[in-house]
PDB file of C-alpha atoms in Angstrom:
ATOM      1  CA  MET Q  21       7.203   4.891   2.030  1.00 70.00           C
ATOM      2  CA  CYS Q  22       5.952   3.385  -1.202  1.00 88.00           C
ATOM      3  CA  GLY Q  23       2.592   1.690  -0.667  1.00 95.00           C
ATOM      4  CA  ARG Q  24       1.035   1.779  -4.146  1.00 97.00           C
ATOM      5  CA  TYR Q  25       2.475   1.957  -7.633  1.00 98.00           C
ATOM      6  CA  ALA Q  26       1.561   1.242 -11.251  1.00 98.00           C
ATOM      7  CA  LEU Q  27       3.016  -0.676 -14.176  1.00 98.00           C
ATOM      8  CA  THR Q  28       1.209   0.173 -17.386  1.00 97.00           C
ATOM      9  CA  ALA Q  29       3.958  -0.414 -19.967  1.00 94.00           C
ATOM     10  CA  THR Q  30       3.757  -3.173 -22.542  1.00 92.00           C
ATOM     11  CA  PRO Q  31       5.790  -6.378 -22.106  1.00 90.00           C
ATOM     12  CA  GLU Q  32       7.850  -5.291 -25.122  1.00 91.00           C
ATOM     13  CA  ASP Q  33       8.738  -2.005 -23.416  1.00 93.00           C
ATOM     14  CA  ILE Q  34       9.861  -3.864 -20.303  1.00 92.00           C
ATOM     15  CA  LEU Q  35      11.898  -6.337 -22.347  1.00 90.00           C
ATOM     16  CA  HIS Q  36      13.724  -3.457 -24.007  1.00 91.00           C
ATOM     17  CA  PHE Q  37      14.164  -1.404 -20.824  1.00 94.00           C
ATOM     18  CA  LEU Q  38      15.459  -4.190 -18.596  1.00 92.00           C
ATOM     19  CA  SER Q  39      17.014  -6.641 -21.086  1.00 89.00           C
ATOM     20  CA  VAL Q  40      15.323  -9.687 -19.614  1.00 87.00           C
ATOM     21  CA  ILE Q  41      15.274 -13.159 -21.154  1.00 73.00           C
ATOM     22  CA  ASP Q  42      11.539 -13.497 -21.556  1.00 74.00           C
ATOM     23  CA  ILE Q  43       8.341 -12.125 -20.170  1.00 81.00           C
ATOM     24  CA  GLU Q  44       4.751 -13.266 -20.359  1.00 80.00           C
ATOM     25  CA  ASP Q  45       1.963 -11.023 -21.551  1.00 84.00           C
ATOM     26  CA  PHE Q  46       0.085  -9.170 -18.785  1.00 86.00           C
ATOM     27  CA  PRO Q  47      -2.466  -6.365 -18.500  1.00 92.00           C
ATOM     28  CA  ALA Q  48      -1.731  -2.795 -17.495  1.00 95.00           C
ATOM     29  CA  ARG Q  49      -1.939  -2.420 -13.710  1.00 97.00           C
ATOM     30  CA  PHE Q  50      -2.874   1.019 -12.398  1.00 98.00           C
ATOM     31  CA  ASN Q  51      -3.137   0.261  -8.674  1.00 98.00           C
ATOM     32  CA  ILE Q  52      -0.634  -2.336  -7.457  1.00 98.00           C
ATOM     33  CA  ALA Q  53      -1.036  -2.946  -3.731  1.00 98.00           C
ATOM     34  CA  PRO Q  54       0.812  -4.885  -0.996  1.00 97.00           C
ATOM     35  CA  THR Q  55       0.398  -8.699  -0.922  1.00 97.00           C
ATOM     36  CA  GLN Q  56      -0.314  -8.755  -4.659  1.00 97.00           C
ATOM     37  CA  PRO Q  57       2.084 -10.463  -7.109  1.00 97.00           C
ATOM     38  CA  ILE Q  58       4.509  -7.996  -8.672  1.00 97.00           C
ATOM     39  CA  LEU Q  59       6.943  -8.256 -11.558  1.00 96.00           C
ATOM     40  CA  VAL Q  60      10.587  -8.191 -10.486  1.00 97.00           C
ATOM     41  CA  VAL Q  61      13.870  -8.641 -12.329  1.00 96.00           C
ATOM     42  CA  ALA Q  62      16.855 -10.579 -11.003  1.00 96.00           C
ATOM     43  CA  ALA Q  63      20.255 -11.553 -12.365  1.00 94.00           C
ATOM     44  CA  GLU Q  64      20.322 -14.766 -14.398  1.00 86.00           C
ATOM     45  CA  ASP Q  65      23.165 -16.952 -13.170  1.00 74.00           C
ATOM     46  CA  HIS Q  66      22.446 -20.170 -15.044  1.00 63.00           C
ATOM     47  CA  HIS Q  67      23.561 -19.453 -18.597  1.00 53.00           C
ATOM     48  CA  GLU Q  68      25.891 -21.829 -20.361  1.00 57.00           C
ATOM     49  CA  PRO Q  69      29.400 -20.467 -21.035  1.00 57.00           C
ATOM     50  CA  GLY Q  70      29.389 -18.371 -24.191  1.00 56.00           C
ATOM     51  CA  SER Q  71      25.625 -17.848 -24.133  1.00 59.00           C
ATOM     52  CA  ASN Q  72      24.366 -14.649 -25.741  1.00 62.00           C
ATOM     53  CA  LEU Q  73      21.068 -14.628 -23.854  1.00 67.00           C
ATOM     54  CA  PRO Q  74      20.208 -11.558 -21.739  1.00 70.00           C
ATOM     55  CA  PRO Q  75      21.750 -11.589 -18.259  1.00 82.00           C
ATOM     56  CA  ARG Q  76      18.440 -11.032 -16.438  1.00 92.00           C
ATOM     57  CA  ARG Q  77      15.210 -12.863 -15.797  1.00 91.00           C
ATOM     58  CA  ALA Q  78      11.737 -11.660 -14.906  1.00 93.00           C
ATOM     59  CA  LEU Q  79       9.581 -13.385 -12.310  1.00 93.00           C
ATOM     60  CA  LEU Q  80       6.619 -12.762 -10.057  1.00 95.00           C
ATOM     61  CA  ALA Q  81       6.957 -12.238  -6.317  1.00 97.00           C
ATOM     62  CA  ARG Q  82       4.554 -11.379  -3.508  1.00 97.00           C
ATOM     63  CA  TRP Q  83       4.868  -7.750  -2.489  1.00 98.00           C
ATOM     64  CA  GLY Q  84       5.528  -8.327   1.176  1.00 97.00           C
ATOM     65  CA  PHE Q  85       8.971  -9.559   2.200  1.00 98.00           C
ATOM     66  CA  ILE Q  86       9.237 -12.621   4.457  1.00 97.00           C
ATOM     67  CA  PRO Q  87      12.711 -13.419   5.845  1.00 95.00           C
ATOM     68  CA  GLY Q  88      13.710 -17.071   5.719  1.00 91.00           C
ATOM     69  CA  TRP Q  89      13.948 -17.371   9.499  1.00 92.00           C
ATOM     70  CA  VAL Q  90      10.276 -16.499  10.130  1.00 92.00           C
ATOM     71  CA  LYS Q  91       8.433 -19.364  11.827  1.00 89.00           C
ATOM     72  CA  ASP Q  92       4.845 -18.096  11.821  1.00 88.00           C
ATOM     73  CA  VAL Q  93       3.927 -15.761   8.957  1.00 89.00           C
ATOM     74  CA  ARG Q  94       0.627 -14.889  10.637  1.00 87.00           C
ATOM     75  CA  ASN Q  95       2.455 -13.138  13.468  1.00 89.00           C
ATOM     76  CA  PHE Q  96       5.013 -11.363  11.278  1.00 93.00           C
ATOM     77  CA  PRO Q  97       4.444  -7.767  10.084  1.00 94.00           C
ATOM     78  CA  LEU Q  98       4.001  -6.982   6.405  1.00 94.00           C
ATOM     79  CA  LEU Q  99       7.328  -5.658   5.081  1.00 97.00           C
ATOM     80  CA  ILE Q 100       6.631  -3.870   1.806  1.00 98.00           C
ATOM     81  CA  ASN Q 101       9.517  -1.383   2.127  1.00 98.00           C
ATOM     82  CA  ALA Q 102      13.088  -1.549   3.387  1.00 98.00           C
ATOM     83  CA  ARG Q 103      14.965   1.578   4.456  1.00 98.00           C
ATOM     84  CA  ALA Q 104      18.088   1.914   2.320  1.00 98.00           C
ATOM     85  CA  GLU Q 105      20.010   3.498   5.188  1.00 97.00           C
ATOM     86  CA  THR Q 106      19.650   0.449   7.466  1.00 97.00           C
ATOM     87  CA  ALA Q 107      18.853  -2.560   5.239  1.00 97.00           C
ATOM     88  CA  GLN Q 108      22.444  -3.773   5.330  1.00 95.00           C
ATOM     89  CA  GLU Q 109      22.324  -4.146   9.122  1.00 96.00           C
ATOM     90  CA  LYS Q 110      18.718  -5.231   9.714  1.00 96.00           C
ATOM     91  CA  ALA Q 111      18.277  -8.944  10.368  1.00 95.00           C
ATOM     92  CA  SER Q 112      15.255  -9.065   8.068  1.00 96.00           C
ATOM     93  CA  PHE Q 113      17.079  -7.682   5.026  1.00 97.00           C
ATOM     94  CA  ARG Q 114      20.791  -8.295   5.599  1.00 96.00           C
ATOM     95  CA  GLY Q 115      20.976 -11.530   3.597  1.00 96.00           C
ATOM     96  CA  ALA Q 116      18.918 -10.199   0.700  1.00 98.00           C
ATOM     97  CA  MET Q 117      21.032  -7.043   0.490  1.00 98.00           C
ATOM     98  CA  ARG Q 118      24.064  -9.240  -0.006  1.00 97.00           C
ATOM     99  CA  HIS Q 119      22.647 -11.999  -2.190  1.00 97.00           C
ATOM    100  CA  ARG Q 120      19.232 -11.114  -3.654  1.00 97.00           C
ATOM    101  CA  ARG Q 121      19.004  -7.541  -4.951  1.00 98.00           C
ATOM    102  CA  ILE Q 122      16.357  -7.008  -7.625  1.00 98.00           C
ATOM    103  CA  LEU Q 123      14.798  -4.356  -9.835  1.00 98.00           C
ATOM    104  CA  VAL Q 124      11.087  -3.525  -9.683  1.00 98.00           C
ATOM    105  CA  PRO Q 125       9.855  -1.946 -12.938  1.00 97.00           C
ATOM    106  CA  ALA Q 126       7.188   0.735 -12.576  1.00 98.00           C
ATOM    107  CA  SER Q 127       5.481   3.497 -14.517  1.00 98.00           C
ATOM    108  CA  GLY Q 128       5.320   5.589 -11.344  1.00 98.00           C
ATOM    109  CA  PHE Q 129       4.035   5.473  -7.785  1.00 98.00           C
ATOM    110  CA  TYR Q 130       1.397   7.032  -5.554  1.00 98.00           C
ATOM    111  CA  GLU Q 131       1.992   8.981  -2.389  1.00 98.00           C
ATOM    112  CA  TRP Q 132      -0.271  10.806   0.031  1.00 97.00           C
ATOM    113  CA  ARG Q 133       0.260  14.242   1.550  1.00 96.00           C
ATOM    114  CA  ARG Q 134      -1.286  14.154   4.991  1.00 94.00           C
ATOM    115  CA  PRO Q 135      -2.435  17.499   6.447  1.00 92.00           C
ATOM    116  CA  ALA Q 136      -2.066  18.183  10.143  1.00 89.00           C
ATOM    117  CA  LYS Q 137      -4.677  16.322  12.156  1.00 88.00           C
ATOM    118  CA  GLU Q 138      -6.183  19.498  13.558  1.00 90.00           C
ATOM    119  CA  THR Q 139      -7.254  20.614  10.064  1.00 88.00           C
ATOM    120  CA  GLY Q 140      -9.634  17.693   9.734  1.00 88.00           C
ATOM    121  CA  LEU Q 141      -8.754  17.480   6.040  1.00 91.00           C
ATOM    122  CA  PRO Q 142      -8.264  14.114   4.294  1.00 93.00           C
ATOM    123  CA  ALA Q 143      -4.964  12.947   2.852  1.00 95.00           C
ATOM    124  CA  GLN Q 144      -4.389  14.058  -0.737  1.00 97.00           C
ATOM    125  CA  PRO Q 145      -3.055  11.386  -3.127  1.00 98.00           C
ATOM    126  CA  TYR Q 146      -0.521  12.187  -5.853  1.00 98.00           C
ATOM    127  CA  TRP Q 147       0.476  10.230  -8.937  1.00 98.00           C
ATOM    128  CA  ILE Q 148       4.262  10.571  -9.203  1.00 98.00           C
ATOM    129  CA  ARG Q 149       5.783   9.648 -12.560  1.00 98.00           C
ATOM    130  CA  PRO Q 150       9.025  10.220 -14.471  1.00 98.00           C
ATOM    131  CA  ARG Q 151       8.895  13.712 -15.910  1.00 97.00           C
ATOM    132  CA  LYS Q 152      10.164  12.449 -19.282  1.00 95.00           C
ATOM    133  CA  GLY Q 153       7.764   9.500 -19.324  1.00 95.00           C
ATOM    134  CA  GLY Q 154       8.674   5.881 -19.769  1.00 96.00           C
ATOM    135  CA  LEU Q 155       9.628   3.322 -17.162  1.00 97.00           C
ATOM    136  CA  VAL Q 156      11.579   3.523 -13.949  1.00 98.00           C
ATOM    137  CA  ALA Q 157      13.271   0.740 -11.969  1.00 98.00           C
ATOM    138  CA  PHE Q 158      13.043   0.739  -8.184  1.00 98.00           C
ATOM    139  CA  GLY Q 159      15.730  -0.984  -6.171  1.00 98.00           C
ATOM    140  CA  GLY Q 160      14.335  -3.972  -4.313  1.00 98.00           C
ATOM    141  CA  LEU Q 161      15.137  -7.083  -2.299  1.00 98.00           C
ATOM    142  CA  MET Q 162      13.839 -10.620  -2.687  1.00 98.00           C
ATOM    143  CA  GLU Q 163      13.595 -13.679  -0.445  1.00 97.00           C
ATOM    144  CA  THR Q 164      12.228 -17.127  -1.249  1.00 96.00           C
ATOM    145  CA  TYR Q 165      10.309 -18.210   1.815  1.00 94.00           C
ATOM    146  CA  ALA Q 166       9.964 -21.932   2.491  1.00 91.00           C
ATOM    147  CA  SER Q 167       7.009 -22.848   4.678  1.00 86.00           C
ATOM    148  CA  ALA Q 168       6.782 -25.822   6.992  1.00 81.00           C
ATOM    149  CA  ASP Q 169       4.825 -27.835   4.414  1.00 83.00           C
ATOM    150  CA  GLY Q 170       7.658 -27.510   1.893  1.00 83.00           C
ATOM    151  CA  SER Q 171       5.992 -24.944  -0.377  1.00 89.00           C
ATOM    152  CA  GLU Q 172       8.021 -21.933  -1.505  1.00 93.00           C
ATOM    153  CA  LEU Q 173       7.008 -18.343  -2.102  1.00 95.00           C
ATOM    154  CA  ASP Q 174       9.099 -15.595  -3.687  1.00 97.00           C
ATOM    155  CA  THR Q 175       8.624 -12.352  -1.726  1.00 98.00           C
ATOM    156  CA  ALA Q 176       9.892  -8.821  -2.294  1.00 98.00           C
ATOM    157  CA  ALA Q 177      10.266  -5.361  -0.772  1.00 98.00           C
ATOM    158  CA  ILE Q 178      10.988  -1.983  -2.358  1.00 98.00           C
ATOM    159  CA  LEU Q 179      13.882   0.039  -0.961  1.00 98.00           C
ATOM    160  CA  THR Q 180      13.171   3.613   0.079  1.00 98.00           C
ATOM    161  CA  THR Q 181      15.373   6.597   0.808  1.00 98.00           C
ATOM    162  CA  LYS Q 182      14.852  10.179   1.942  1.00 97.00           C
ATOM    163  CA  ALA Q 183      12.712  12.274  -0.396  1.00 98.00           C
ATOM    164  CA  ASN Q 184      14.265  14.738  -2.803  1.00 97.00           C
ATOM    165  CA  ALA Q 185      13.228  18.393  -2.821  1.00 96.00           C
ATOM    166  CA  ALA Q 186      10.409  17.775  -5.308  1.00 94.00           C
ATOM    167  CA  ILE Q 187       8.764  15.037  -3.217  1.00 97.00           C
ATOM    168  CA  ALA Q 188       9.537  16.275   0.305  1.00 97.00           C
ATOM    169  CA  GLY Q 189       6.444  18.476   0.372  1.00 96.00           C
ATOM    170  CA  ILE Q 190       4.304  15.366  -0.048  1.00 97.00           C
ATOM    171  CA  HIS Q 191       6.204  12.740   1.959  1.00 97.00           C
ATOM    172  CA  ASP Q 192       9.622  12.399   3.583  1.00 97.00           C
ATOM    173  CA  ARG Q 193      10.445   9.081   1.838  1.00 98.00           C
ATOM    174  CA  MET Q 194      10.573   7.899  -1.772  1.00 98.00           C
ATOM    175  CA  PRO Q 195      11.542   4.695  -3.606  1.00 98.00           C
ATOM    176  CA  VAL Q 196      15.181   4.133  -4.511  1.00 98.00           C
ATOM    177  CA  VAL Q 197      15.571   4.599  -8.279  1.00 98.00           C
ATOM    178  CA  ILE Q 198      18.272   2.600 -10.051  1.00 98.00           C
ATOM    179  CA  GLN Q 199      19.373   4.188 -13.317  1.00 97.00           C
ATOM    180  CA  PRO Q 200      19.794   1.977 -16.426  1.00 96.00           C
ATOM    181  CA  ASP Q 201      23.567   2.440 -16.479  1.00 96.00           C
ATOM    182  CA  ASP Q 202      23.669   0.941 -12.975  1.00 97.00           C
ATOM    183  CA  PHE Q 203      21.369  -2.073 -13.496  1.00 97.00           C
ATOM    184  CA  SER Q 204      24.226  -4.546 -13.900  1.00 95.00           C
ATOM    185  CA  ARG Q 205      26.149  -3.301 -10.877  1.00 97.00           C
ATOM    186  CA  TRP Q 206      23.046  -3.343  -8.680  1.00 98.00           C
ATOM    187  CA  LEU Q 207      22.097  -6.890  -9.684  1.00 97.00           C
ATOM    188  CA  ASP Q 208      25.651  -8.228  -9.422  1.00 96.00           C
ATOM    189  CA  CYS Q 209      25.523  -9.839  -5.999  1.00 96.00           C
ATOM    190  CA  LYS Q 210      28.580 -12.004  -6.700  1.00 94.00           C
ATOM    191  CA  THR Q 211      31.193  -9.254  -6.855  1.00 95.00           C
ATOM    192  CA  GLN Q 212      29.359  -6.146  -5.580  1.00 96.00           C
ATOM    193  CA  GLU Q 213      28.877  -6.155  -1.822  1.00 96.00           C
ATOM    194  CA  PRO Q 214      26.239  -3.908  -0.242  1.00 97.00           C
ATOM    195  CA  ARG Q 215      28.763  -1.245   0.694  1.00 96.00           C
ATOM    196  CA  GLU Q 216      29.883  -1.090  -2.945  1.00 97.00           C
ATOM    197  CA  VAL Q 217      26.396  -0.255  -4.218  1.00 97.00           C
ATOM    198  CA  ALA Q 218      25.458   2.113  -1.378  1.00 97.00           C
ATOM    199  CA  ASP Q 219      26.050   5.079  -3.686  1.00 97.00           C
ATOM    200  CA  LEU Q 220      23.152   3.894  -5.871  1.00 98.00           C
ATOM    201  CA  MET Q 221      20.629   4.228  -3.043  1.00 97.00           C
ATOM    202  CA  GLN Q 222      20.333   8.005  -3.167  1.00 95.00           C
ATOM    203  CA  PRO Q 223      17.287  10.210  -3.824  1.00 97.00           C
ATOM    204  CA  ALA Q 224      16.491  10.684  -7.504  1.00 97.00           C
ATOM    205  CA  PRO Q 225      17.433  14.094  -8.960  1.00 97.00           C
ATOM    206  CA  ASP Q 226      14.951  16.820  -8.081  1.00 97.00           C
ATOM    207  CA  ASP Q 227      13.742  17.115 -11.676  1.00 97.00           C
ATOM    208  CA  PHE Q 228      13.332  13.363 -12.303  1.00 98.00           C
ATOM    209  CA  PHE Q 229       9.704  13.016 -11.154  1.00 98.00           C
ATOM    210  CA  GLU Q 230       6.601  15.127 -11.472  1.00 98.00           C
ATOM    211  CA  ALA Q 231       3.773  14.875  -8.941  1.00 97.00           C
ATOM    212  CA  LEU Q 232       0.172  15.225 -10.086  1.00 97.00           C
ATOM    213  CA  PRO Q 233      -2.723  15.476  -7.607  1.00 97.00           C
ATOM    214  CA  VAL Q 234      -5.355  12.807  -8.291  1.00 98.00           C
ATOM    215  CA  SER Q 235      -8.691  11.802  -6.820  1.00 97.00           C
ATOM    216  CA  ASP Q 236      -9.129   9.465  -3.876  1.00 96.00           C
ATOM    217  CA  LEU Q 237     -10.130   6.587  -6.190  1.00 97.00           C
ATOM    218  CA  VAL Q 238      -6.661   5.148  -5.642  1.00 97.00           C
ATOM    219  CA  ASN Q 239      -7.456   4.669  -1.954  1.00 96.00           C
ATOM    220  CA  LYS Q 240      -9.509   1.572  -2.803  1.00 97.00           C
ATOM    221  CA  VAL Q 241      -7.644  -1.453  -4.144  1.00 96.00           C
ATOM    222  CA  ALA Q 242     -10.757  -2.478  -6.090  1.00 97.00           C
ATOM    223  CA  ASN Q 243     -10.322   0.578  -8.352  1.00 97.00           C
ATOM    224  CA  MET Q 244      -7.943  -0.439 -11.108  1.00 96.00           C
ATOM    225  CA  GLY Q 245      -8.573   1.751 -14.166  1.00 96.00           C
ATOM    226  CA  PRO Q 246      -6.638   4.576 -15.873  1.00 97.00           C
ATOM    227  CA  GLU Q 247      -8.957   7.157 -14.295  1.00 98.00           C
ATOM    228  CA  LEU Q 248      -6.850   6.779 -11.117  1.00 98.00           C
ATOM    229  CA  GLN Q 249      -4.097   8.782 -12.797  1.00 98.00           C
ATOM    230  CA  LYS Q 250      -6.272  11.602 -14.122  1.00 98.00           C
ATOM    231  CA  PRO Q 251      -5.017  14.878 -12.609  1.00 97.00           C
ATOM    232  CA  ILE Q 252      -7.407  17.025 -10.618  1.00 96.00           C
ATOM    233  CA  ILE Q 253      -7.383  20.691  -9.669  1.00 94.00           C
ATOM    234  CA  LEU Q 254      -6.936  21.159  -5.962  1.00 91.00           C
ATOM    235  CA  ALA Q 255      -9.317  23.463  -4.156  1.00 79.00           C
ATOM    236  CA  GLU Q 256      -7.912  26.421  -2.293  1.00 64.00           C
ATOM    237  CA  PRO Q 257      -6.790  25.333   1.190  1.00 58.00           C
ATOM    238  CA  GLN Q 258      -9.366  26.118   3.828  1.00 49.00           C
ATOM    239  CA  ASP Q 259      -8.843  27.206   7.389  1.00 49.00           C
ATOM    240  CA  PRO Q 260      -9.842  24.609   9.974  1.00 50.00           C
ATOM    241  CA  PRO Q 261     -13.304  25.179  11.489  1.00 46.00           C
ATOM    242  CA  PRO Q 262     -13.255  27.234  14.705  1.00 48.00           C
ATOM    243  CA  LYS Q 263     -13.526  25.331  17.909  1.00 52.00           C
ATOM    244  CA  ALA Q 264     -16.875  25.617  19.620  1.00 46.00           C
ATOM    245  CA  THR Q 265     -16.899  27.861  22.667  1.00 45.00           C
ATOM    246  CA  ALA Q 266     -17.978  26.050  25.806  1.00 44.00           C
ATOM    247  CA  GLN Q 267     -21.140  27.518  27.344  1.00 44.00           C
ATOM    248  CA  MET Q 268     -22.210  27.348  30.967  1.00 39.00           C
ATOM    249  CA  SER Q 269     -25.566  25.879  31.753  1.00 39.00           C
ATOM    250  CA  LEU Q 270     -27.896  26.298  34.680  1.00 34.00           C
ATOM    251  CA  PHE Q 271     -29.234  22.793  34.202  1.00 31.00           C
TER     252      PHE Q 271
END
């Protein structure tokens, strides 16, 4: 899954990378968590004929997808990810896969390698970033949820796929990465049906990301500084402690 990520690029870098119309200034975010507002990019369908403005727009959405048919949000699970293999068929994501595909810009994401329970060892977080630096765009889905009182909320989920060989040792899933040459095709929900963009939802090449072990500071949402991405040296793995031998007692 993808449960935390970061976006530390400047607005100018994002403008250049994603060719969006406009974007407001914002601070670097080193620990983006579910339910927080995230920056997403969607196709812009309201240009006048002959307009030379960029074909995309940036907006904020809640990270936590809410399908339009949900009646009571309080009793609906938090959907931060959508499995690429099944999103086209799932009732929650089917409409968004057809009509509301988006890009989610990121500088990288965090993932946790979880040792076997019997070891008693804690999960080890990793900061996973493009090996060549720069930005990456995750494939995502968006839904505008209208509540009973008439208010509307844009919500989003990040698509995931099976992990490539470089990530599989940490986790079996990873975000879908859309390459720049495919941005237009991914966002084109008018002529590109889900089956026609299925080839874009594949694991990134094995050499695309590098994974750096980091401290457990990222585990707490309140920690939001660049120190979260500082690599650490892992200690040598230790054998689990021996189980205590049961002793008989006369009392």
